[in-house]
Coordinates of C-alpha atoms in Angstrom, one line a residue:
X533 CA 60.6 10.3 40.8
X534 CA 61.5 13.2 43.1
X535 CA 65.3 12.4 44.2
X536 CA 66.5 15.8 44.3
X537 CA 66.2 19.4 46.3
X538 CA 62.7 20.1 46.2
X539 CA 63.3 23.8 47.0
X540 CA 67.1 26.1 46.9
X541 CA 67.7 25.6 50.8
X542 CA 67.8 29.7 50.7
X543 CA 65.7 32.4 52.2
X544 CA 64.2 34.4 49.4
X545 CA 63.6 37.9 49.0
X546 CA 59.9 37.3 50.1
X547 CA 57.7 34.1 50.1
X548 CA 54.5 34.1 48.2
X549 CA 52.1 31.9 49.7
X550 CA 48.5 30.6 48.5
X551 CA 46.3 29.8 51.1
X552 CA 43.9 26.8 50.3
X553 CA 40.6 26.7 53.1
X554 CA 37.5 25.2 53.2
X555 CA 35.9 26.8 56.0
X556 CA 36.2 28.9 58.7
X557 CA 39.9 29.7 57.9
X558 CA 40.6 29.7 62.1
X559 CA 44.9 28.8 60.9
X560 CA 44.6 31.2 57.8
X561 CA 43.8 33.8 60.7
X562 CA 46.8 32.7 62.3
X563 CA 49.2 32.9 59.0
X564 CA 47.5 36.4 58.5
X565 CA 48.5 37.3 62.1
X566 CA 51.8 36.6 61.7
X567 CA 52.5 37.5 58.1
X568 CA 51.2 40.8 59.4
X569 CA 53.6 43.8 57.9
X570 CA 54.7 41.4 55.5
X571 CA 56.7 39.2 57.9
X572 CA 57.2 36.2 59.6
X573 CA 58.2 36.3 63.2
X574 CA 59.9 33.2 64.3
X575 CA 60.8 33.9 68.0
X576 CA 61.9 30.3 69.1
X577 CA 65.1 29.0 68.5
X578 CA 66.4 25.1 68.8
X579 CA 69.2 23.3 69.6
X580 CA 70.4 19.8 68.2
X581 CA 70.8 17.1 71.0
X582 CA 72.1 13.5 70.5
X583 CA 68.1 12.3 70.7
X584 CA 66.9 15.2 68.2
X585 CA 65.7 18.4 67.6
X586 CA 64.3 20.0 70.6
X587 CA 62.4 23.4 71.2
X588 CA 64.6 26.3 73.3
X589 CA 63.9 29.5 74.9
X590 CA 63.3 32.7 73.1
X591 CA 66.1 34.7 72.6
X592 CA 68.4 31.8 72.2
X593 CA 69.4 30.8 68.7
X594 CA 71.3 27.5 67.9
X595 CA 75.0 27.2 67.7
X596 CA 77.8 25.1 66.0
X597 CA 77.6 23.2 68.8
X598 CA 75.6 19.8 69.3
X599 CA 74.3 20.8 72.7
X600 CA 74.8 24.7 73.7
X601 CA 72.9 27.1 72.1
X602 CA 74.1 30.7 72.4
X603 CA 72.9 34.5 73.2
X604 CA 72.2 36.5 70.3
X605 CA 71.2 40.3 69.8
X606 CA 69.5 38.7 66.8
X607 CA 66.8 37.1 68.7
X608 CA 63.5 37.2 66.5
X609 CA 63.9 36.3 63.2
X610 CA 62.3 38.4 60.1
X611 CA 61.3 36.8 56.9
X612 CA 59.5 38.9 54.0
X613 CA 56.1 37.3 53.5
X614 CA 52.6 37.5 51.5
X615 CA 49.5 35.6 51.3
X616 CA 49.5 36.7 47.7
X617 CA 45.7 34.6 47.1
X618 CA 43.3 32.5 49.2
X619 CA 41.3 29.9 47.5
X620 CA 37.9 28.2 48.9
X621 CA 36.5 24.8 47.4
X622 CA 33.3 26.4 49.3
X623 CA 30.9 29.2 48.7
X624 CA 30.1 31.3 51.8
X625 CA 32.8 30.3 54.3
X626 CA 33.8 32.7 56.8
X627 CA 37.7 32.1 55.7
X628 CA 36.7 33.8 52.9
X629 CA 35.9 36.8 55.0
X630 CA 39.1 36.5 56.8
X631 CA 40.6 37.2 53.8
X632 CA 38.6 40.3 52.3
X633 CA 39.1 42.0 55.8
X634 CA 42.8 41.2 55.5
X635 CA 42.9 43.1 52.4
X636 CA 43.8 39.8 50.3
X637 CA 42.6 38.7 47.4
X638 CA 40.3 35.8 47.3
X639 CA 38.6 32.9 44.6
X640 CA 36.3 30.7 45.2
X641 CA 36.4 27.6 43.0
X642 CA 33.6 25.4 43.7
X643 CA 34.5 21.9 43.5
X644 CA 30.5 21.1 42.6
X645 CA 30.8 22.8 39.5
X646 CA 33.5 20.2 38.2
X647 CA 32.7 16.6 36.6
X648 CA 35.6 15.4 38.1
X649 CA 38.6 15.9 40.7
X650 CA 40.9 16.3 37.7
X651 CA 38.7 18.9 36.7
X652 CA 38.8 20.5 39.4
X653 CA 42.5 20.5 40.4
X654 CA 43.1 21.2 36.7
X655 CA 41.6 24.2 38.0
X656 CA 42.9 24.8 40.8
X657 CA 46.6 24.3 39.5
X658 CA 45.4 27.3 37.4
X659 CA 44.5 29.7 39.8
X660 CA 47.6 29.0 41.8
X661 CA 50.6 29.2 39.4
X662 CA 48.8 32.4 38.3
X663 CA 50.5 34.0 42.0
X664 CA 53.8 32.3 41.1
X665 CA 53.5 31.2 44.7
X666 CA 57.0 29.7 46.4
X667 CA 54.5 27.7 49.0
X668 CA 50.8 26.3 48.9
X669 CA 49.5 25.9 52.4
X670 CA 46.6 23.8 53.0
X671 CA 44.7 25.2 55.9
X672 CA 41.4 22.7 56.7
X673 CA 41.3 22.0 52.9
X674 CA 38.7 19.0 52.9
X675 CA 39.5 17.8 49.3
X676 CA 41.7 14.8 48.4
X677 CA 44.3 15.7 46.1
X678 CA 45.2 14.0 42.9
X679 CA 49.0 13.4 41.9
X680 CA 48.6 15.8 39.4
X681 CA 48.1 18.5 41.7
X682 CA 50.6 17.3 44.4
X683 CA 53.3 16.8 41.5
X684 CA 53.0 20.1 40.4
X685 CA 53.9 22.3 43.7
X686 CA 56.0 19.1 45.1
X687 CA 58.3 20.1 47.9
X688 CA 56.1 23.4 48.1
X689 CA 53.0 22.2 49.6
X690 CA 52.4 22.2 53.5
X691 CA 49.0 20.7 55.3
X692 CA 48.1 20.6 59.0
X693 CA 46.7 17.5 60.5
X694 CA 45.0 17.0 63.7
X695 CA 47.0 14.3 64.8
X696 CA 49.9 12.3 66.2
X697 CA 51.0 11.3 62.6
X698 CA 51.0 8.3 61.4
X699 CA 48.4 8.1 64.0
X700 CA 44.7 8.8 62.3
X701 CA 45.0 9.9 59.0
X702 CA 41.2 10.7 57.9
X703 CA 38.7 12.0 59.9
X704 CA 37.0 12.4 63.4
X705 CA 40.9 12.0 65.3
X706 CA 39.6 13.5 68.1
X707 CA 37.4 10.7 68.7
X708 CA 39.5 8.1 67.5
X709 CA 42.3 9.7 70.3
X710 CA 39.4 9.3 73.1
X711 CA 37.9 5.9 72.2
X712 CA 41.2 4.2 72.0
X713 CA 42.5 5.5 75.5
X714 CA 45.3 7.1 74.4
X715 CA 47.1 9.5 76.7
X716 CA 47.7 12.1 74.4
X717 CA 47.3 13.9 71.4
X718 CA 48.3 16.6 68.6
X719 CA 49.0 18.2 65.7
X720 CA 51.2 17.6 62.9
X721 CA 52.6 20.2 60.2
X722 CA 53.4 17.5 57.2
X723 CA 54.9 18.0 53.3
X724 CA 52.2 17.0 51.3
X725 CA 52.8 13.9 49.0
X726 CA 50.2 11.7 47.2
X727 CA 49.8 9.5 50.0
X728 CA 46.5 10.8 52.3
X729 CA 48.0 12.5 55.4
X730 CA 51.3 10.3 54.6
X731 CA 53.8 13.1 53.8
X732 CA 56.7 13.2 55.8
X733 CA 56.8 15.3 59.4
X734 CA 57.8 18.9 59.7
X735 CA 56.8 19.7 63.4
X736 CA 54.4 17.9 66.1
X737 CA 52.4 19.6 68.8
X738 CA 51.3 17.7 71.8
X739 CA 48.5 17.5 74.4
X740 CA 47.2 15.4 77.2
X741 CA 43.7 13.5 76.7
X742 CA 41.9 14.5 79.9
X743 CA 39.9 12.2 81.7
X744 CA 36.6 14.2 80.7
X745 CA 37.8 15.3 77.4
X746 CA 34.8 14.8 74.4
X747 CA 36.2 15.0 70.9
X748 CA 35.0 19.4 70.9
X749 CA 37.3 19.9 74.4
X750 CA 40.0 17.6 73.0
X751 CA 39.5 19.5 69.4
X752 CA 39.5 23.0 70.8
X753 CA 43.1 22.3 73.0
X754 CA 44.4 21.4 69.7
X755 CA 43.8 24.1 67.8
X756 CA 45.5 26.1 70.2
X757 CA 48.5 24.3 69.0
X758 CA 48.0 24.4 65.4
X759 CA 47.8 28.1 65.5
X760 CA 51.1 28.3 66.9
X761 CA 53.4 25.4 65.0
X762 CA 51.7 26.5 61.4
X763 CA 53.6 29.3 61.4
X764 CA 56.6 28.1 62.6
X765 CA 57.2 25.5 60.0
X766 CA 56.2 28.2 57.4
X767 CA 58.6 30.4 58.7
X768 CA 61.5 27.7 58.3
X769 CA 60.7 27.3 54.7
X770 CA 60.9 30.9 54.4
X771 CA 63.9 31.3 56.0
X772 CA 65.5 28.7 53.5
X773 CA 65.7 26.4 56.6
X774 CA 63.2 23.5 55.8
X775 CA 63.0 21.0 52.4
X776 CA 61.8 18.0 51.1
X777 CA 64.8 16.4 50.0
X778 CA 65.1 12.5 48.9
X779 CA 61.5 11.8 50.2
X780 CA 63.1 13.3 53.7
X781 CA 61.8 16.5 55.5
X782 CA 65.2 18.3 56.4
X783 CA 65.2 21.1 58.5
X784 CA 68.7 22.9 58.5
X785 CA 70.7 20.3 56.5
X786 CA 69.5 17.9 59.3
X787 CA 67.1 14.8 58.6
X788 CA 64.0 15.0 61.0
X789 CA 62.8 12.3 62.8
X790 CA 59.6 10.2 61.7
X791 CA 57.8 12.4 63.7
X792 CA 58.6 16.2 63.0
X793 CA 60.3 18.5 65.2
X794 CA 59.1 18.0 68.8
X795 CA 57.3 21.2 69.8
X796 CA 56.9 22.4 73.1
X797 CA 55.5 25.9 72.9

């Protein structure tokens, strides 16, 4: 139903994000941090190899060229950004708190009060196009989505899951990660479609499963990652870098692989 640009390609003037949290708001902190004098800092550049897109040092920016990126005096890039709302399904959550001492405006729409998820995304829809946002982030949002809501801010809607994608969509990851033996595990930064945790890849974040690891250790060297590759991918769609396009997350022009952009940070 989608088959075309979901967004210009172009940076804007400044991006007005809505925040949506259900909790303690620990990657809204980290979107506040960074949208901190009404920027976005993105201080890693990339180059594009034959095998993909992969992460290079700061200060170097990529080039017309497949392989060789190249010095630039333009080093850290500078987007114009605002958390212009953030919305809790949740009374009471310290995200909320976050927000107030961030000087940003805040709702709480309690899902409880609603007959039904239509209801309440009816809602919710609301609330948002109110801000004439250009992105809706999803930051620990514990609510399934109906199509409705998803249509309406398609190509414009970001969520963070703590996991290898397609690997665990759901719940307890963590877990999952430790009781099936696997070696590793992550973070993904995903465009949010109406499939659950089925949107297509943006940017991964890996780490090792240690040999003592419970699912709180494993969960805690995660979040380390999610704090940093958040803002990165929103920084991309600020800069006019990053779209849904044809069902495909592009980044630059440039199809991503199934799995994202293959952060090493």
């Amino acid at each position: 139903m989608h088959n075309n640009d979901s967004n210009s390609g172009r940076a804007q003037d400044n991006i007005r994000i809505v925040v949506l949290i259900s909790g303690g708001g620990s990657n809204l902190q980290a979107i506040i941090d960074n949208c901190q004098s009404g920027v976005i800092e993105c201080q890693s550049g990339f180059i594009k190899s034959q095998t993909g897109f992969i992460e290079n040092q700061p200060g170097i920016i990529e080039s017309q060229s497949e392989t060789v990126g190249t010095q630039s005096s333009h080093n850290v890039t500078r987007v114009s950004a605002s958390i212009e709302l953030v919305i809790s399904n949740r009374p009471g959550v310290y995200g909320l708190e976050r927000s107030k001492q961030a000087g940003i405006d805040s709702l709480c729409i309690d899902h409880k009060q609603y007959p039904s998820r239509e209801d309440f995304d009816a809602a919710l829809i609301t609330a948002i196009k109110s801000t004439k946002p250009d992105l809706v982030v999803l930051s620990g949002f514990m609510r399934i989505l109906t199509p409705e809501f998803v249509n309406n801010f398609h190509g414009r809607l970001l969520n963070i899951h703590p996991s290898l994608l397609p690997k665990y969509p759901g719940l307890h990851t963590h877990q999952r990660a430790i009781e099936a033996g696997d070696s590793e595990a992550g973070v993904t930064v995903h465009f949010v479609t109406a499939e659950l945790d089925g949107g297509p890849a943006i940017i991964q974040a890996r780490v090792p499963v240690l040999k003592n690891d419970d699912a709180d250790a494993l969960a805690a060297r995660v979040l380390e990652q999610e704090h940093k590759i958040y803002p990165t991918a929103i920084s991309w769609f600020a800069e006019g870098r990053l779209s849904l396009t044809n069902g495909k997350a592009m980044l630059d022009n440039e199809i991503l692989p199934p799995q994202g952009f293959d952060y090493q940070g």
